Coordinates of N, CA and C in Angstrom, one line a residue:
X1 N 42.2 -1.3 7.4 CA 41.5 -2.6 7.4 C 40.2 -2.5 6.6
X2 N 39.7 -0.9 6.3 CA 38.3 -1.0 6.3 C 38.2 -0.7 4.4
X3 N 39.5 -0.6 3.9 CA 39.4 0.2 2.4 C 40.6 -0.8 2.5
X4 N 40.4 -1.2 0.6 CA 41.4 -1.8 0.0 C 42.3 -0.5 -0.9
X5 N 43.6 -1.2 -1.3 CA 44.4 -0.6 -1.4 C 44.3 -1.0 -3.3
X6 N 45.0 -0.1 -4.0 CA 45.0 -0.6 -4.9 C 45.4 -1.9 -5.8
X7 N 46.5 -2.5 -4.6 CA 47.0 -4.1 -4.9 C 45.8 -5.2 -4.9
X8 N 44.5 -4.7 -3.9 CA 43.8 -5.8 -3.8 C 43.0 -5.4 -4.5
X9 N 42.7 -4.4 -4.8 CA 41.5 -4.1 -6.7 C 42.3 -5.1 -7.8
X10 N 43.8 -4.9 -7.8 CA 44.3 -5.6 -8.9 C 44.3 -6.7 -8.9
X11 N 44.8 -7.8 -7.8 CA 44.6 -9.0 -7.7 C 43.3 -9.3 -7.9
X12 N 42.1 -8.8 -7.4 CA 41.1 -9.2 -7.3 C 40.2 -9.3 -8.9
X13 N 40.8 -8.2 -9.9 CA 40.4 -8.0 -11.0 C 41.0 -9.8 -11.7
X14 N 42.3 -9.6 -11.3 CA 43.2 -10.9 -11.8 C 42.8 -11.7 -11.8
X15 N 41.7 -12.4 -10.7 CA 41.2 -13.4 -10.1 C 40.0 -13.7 -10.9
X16 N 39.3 -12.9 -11.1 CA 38.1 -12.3 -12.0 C 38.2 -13.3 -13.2
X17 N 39.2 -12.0 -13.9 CA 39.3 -12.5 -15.4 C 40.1 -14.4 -15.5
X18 N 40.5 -14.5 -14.9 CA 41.1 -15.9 -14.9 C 39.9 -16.6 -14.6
X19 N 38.7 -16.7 -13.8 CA 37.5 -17.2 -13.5 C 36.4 -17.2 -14.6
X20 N 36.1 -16.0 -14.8 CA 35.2 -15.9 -15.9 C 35.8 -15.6 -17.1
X21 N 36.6 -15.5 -17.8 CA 37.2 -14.8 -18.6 C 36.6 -13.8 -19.4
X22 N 37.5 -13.4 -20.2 CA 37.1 -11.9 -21.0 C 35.7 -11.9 -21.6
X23 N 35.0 -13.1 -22.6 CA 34.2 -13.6 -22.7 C 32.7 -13.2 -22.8
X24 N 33.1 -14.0 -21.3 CA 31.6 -13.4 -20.1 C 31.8 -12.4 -19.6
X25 N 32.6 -11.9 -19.2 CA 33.0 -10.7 -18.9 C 31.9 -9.8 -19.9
X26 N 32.5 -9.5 -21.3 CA 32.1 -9.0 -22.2 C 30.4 -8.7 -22.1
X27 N 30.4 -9.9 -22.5 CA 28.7 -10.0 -22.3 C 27.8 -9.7 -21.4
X28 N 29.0 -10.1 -20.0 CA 27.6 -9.4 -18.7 C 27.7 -8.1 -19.3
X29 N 29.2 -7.7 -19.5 CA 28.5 -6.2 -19.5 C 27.8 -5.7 -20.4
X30 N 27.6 -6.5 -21.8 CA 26.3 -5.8 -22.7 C 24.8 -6.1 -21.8
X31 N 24.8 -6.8 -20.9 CA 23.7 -7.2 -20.6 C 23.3 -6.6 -19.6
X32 N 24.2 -5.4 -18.8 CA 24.0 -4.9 -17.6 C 23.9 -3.7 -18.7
X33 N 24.5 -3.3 -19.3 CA 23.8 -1.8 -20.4 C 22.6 -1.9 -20.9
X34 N 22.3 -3.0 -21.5 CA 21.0 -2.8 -22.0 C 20.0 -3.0 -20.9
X35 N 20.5 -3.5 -19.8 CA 19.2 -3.6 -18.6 C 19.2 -2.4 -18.3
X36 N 20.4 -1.6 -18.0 CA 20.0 -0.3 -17.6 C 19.5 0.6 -18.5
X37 N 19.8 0.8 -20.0 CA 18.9 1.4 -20.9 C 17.4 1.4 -21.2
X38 N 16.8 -0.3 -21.2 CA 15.8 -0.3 -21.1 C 14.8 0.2 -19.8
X39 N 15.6 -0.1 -18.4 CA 15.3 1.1 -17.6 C 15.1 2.2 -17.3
X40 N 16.1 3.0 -17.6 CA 15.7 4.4 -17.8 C 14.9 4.6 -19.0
X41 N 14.8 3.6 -20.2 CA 13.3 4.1 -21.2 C 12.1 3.8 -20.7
X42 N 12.0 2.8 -19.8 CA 10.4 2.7 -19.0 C 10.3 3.8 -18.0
X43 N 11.0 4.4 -17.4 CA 10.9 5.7 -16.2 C 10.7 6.7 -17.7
X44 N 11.1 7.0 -18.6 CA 11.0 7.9 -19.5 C 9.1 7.9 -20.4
X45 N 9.1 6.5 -20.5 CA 7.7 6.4 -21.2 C 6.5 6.6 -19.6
X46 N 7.1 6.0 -18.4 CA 6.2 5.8 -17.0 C 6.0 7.5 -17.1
X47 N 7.0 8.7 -17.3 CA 6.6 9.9 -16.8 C 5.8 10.5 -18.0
X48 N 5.6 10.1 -19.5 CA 5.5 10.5 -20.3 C 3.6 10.6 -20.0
X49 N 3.4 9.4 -19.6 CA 2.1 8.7 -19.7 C 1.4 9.3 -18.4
X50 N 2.0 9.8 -17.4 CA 2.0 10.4 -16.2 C 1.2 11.9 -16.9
X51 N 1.9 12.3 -17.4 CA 1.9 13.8 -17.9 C 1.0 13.7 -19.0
X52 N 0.6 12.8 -19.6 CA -0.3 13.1 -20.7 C -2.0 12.6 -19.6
X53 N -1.8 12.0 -18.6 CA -3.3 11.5 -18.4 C -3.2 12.9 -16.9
X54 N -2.7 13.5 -16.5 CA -3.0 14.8 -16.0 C -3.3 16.0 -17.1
X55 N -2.7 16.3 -18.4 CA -2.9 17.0 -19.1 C -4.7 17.2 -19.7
X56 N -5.0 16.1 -19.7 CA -6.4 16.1 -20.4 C -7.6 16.5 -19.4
X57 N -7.2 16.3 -17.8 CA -8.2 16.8 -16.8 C -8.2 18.8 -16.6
X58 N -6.6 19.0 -17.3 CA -6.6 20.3 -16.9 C -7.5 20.8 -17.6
X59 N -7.4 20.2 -18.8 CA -8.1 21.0 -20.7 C -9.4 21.0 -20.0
X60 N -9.9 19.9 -19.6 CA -11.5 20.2 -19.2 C -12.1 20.5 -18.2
X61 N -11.1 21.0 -17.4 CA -11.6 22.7 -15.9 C -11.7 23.3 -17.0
X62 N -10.0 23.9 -18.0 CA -10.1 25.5 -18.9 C -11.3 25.3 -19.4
X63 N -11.3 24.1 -20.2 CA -13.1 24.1 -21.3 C -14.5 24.6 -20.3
X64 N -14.2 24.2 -19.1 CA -15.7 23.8 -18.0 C -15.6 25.8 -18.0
X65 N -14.4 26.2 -17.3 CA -14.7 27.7 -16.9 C -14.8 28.4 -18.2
X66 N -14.6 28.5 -19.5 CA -14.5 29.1 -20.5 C -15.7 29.0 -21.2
X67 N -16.6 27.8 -20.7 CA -17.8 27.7 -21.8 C -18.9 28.5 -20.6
X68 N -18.7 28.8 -19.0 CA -19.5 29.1 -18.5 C -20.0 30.7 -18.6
X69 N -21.0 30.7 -19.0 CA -21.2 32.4 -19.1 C -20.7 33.4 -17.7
X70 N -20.1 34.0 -18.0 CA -19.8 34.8 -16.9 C -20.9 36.0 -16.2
X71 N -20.9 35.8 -14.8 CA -22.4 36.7 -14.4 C -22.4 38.1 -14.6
X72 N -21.4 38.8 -14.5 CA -21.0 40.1 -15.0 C -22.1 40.5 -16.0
X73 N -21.3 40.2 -17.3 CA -21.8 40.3 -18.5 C -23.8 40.0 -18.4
X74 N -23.9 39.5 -17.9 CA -25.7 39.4 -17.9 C -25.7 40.7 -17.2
X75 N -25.4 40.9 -15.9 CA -25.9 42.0 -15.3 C -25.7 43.5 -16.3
X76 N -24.5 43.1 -17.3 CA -24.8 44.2 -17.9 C -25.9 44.3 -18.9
X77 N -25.8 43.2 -19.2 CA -26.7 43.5 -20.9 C -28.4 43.5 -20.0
X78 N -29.2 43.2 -19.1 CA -30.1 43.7 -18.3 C -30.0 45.1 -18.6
X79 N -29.0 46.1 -17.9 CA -28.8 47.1 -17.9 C -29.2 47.7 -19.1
X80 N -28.3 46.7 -20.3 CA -28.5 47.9 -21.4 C -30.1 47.9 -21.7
X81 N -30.5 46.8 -21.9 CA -31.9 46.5 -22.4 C -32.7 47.4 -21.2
X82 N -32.5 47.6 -20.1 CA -33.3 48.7 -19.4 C -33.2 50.2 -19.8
X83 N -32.0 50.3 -20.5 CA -31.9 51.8 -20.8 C -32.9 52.3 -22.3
X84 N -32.4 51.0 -22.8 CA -33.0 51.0 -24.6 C -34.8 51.4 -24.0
X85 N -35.2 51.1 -23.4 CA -36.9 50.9 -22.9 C -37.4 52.9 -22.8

């Protein structure tokens, strides 16, 4: 009762094409492909644009820690300049 059998897929296809015919048929389904195409290209451009506006925060931690003098390096060069005396 709860699944159709294959006679009522066919009849019901039958029903279909006699209603709408081949036609529209045709065309909804260009029109359901390109809706779904253009769909997945906006989730494709949505993650694109996702990834490029996190990319530029990372660049400028690496730039922030890389331009900062490291404290090490002072404590040594103190050192040397005490030895040179």
């Amino acid at each position: 009762m709860g699944s159709f059998s294959i006679w009522h897929w066919a009849i019901l296809l039958v029903v279909v094409l006699l209603v709408f015919g081949t036609a529209k048929l045709k065309n909804a389904g260009k029109d359901l492909g390109s809706a779904v195409k253009g769909f997945k290209d906006a989730v494709k451009d949505g993650e694109k644009e996702a990834k490029e506006n996190a990319q530029p925060q990372n660049l400028e931690n690496k730039q922030q820690e890389t331009t900062a003098a490291p404290k090490d390096s002072t404590v040594v060069d103190e050192q040397k300049n005490s030895r040179v005396d």
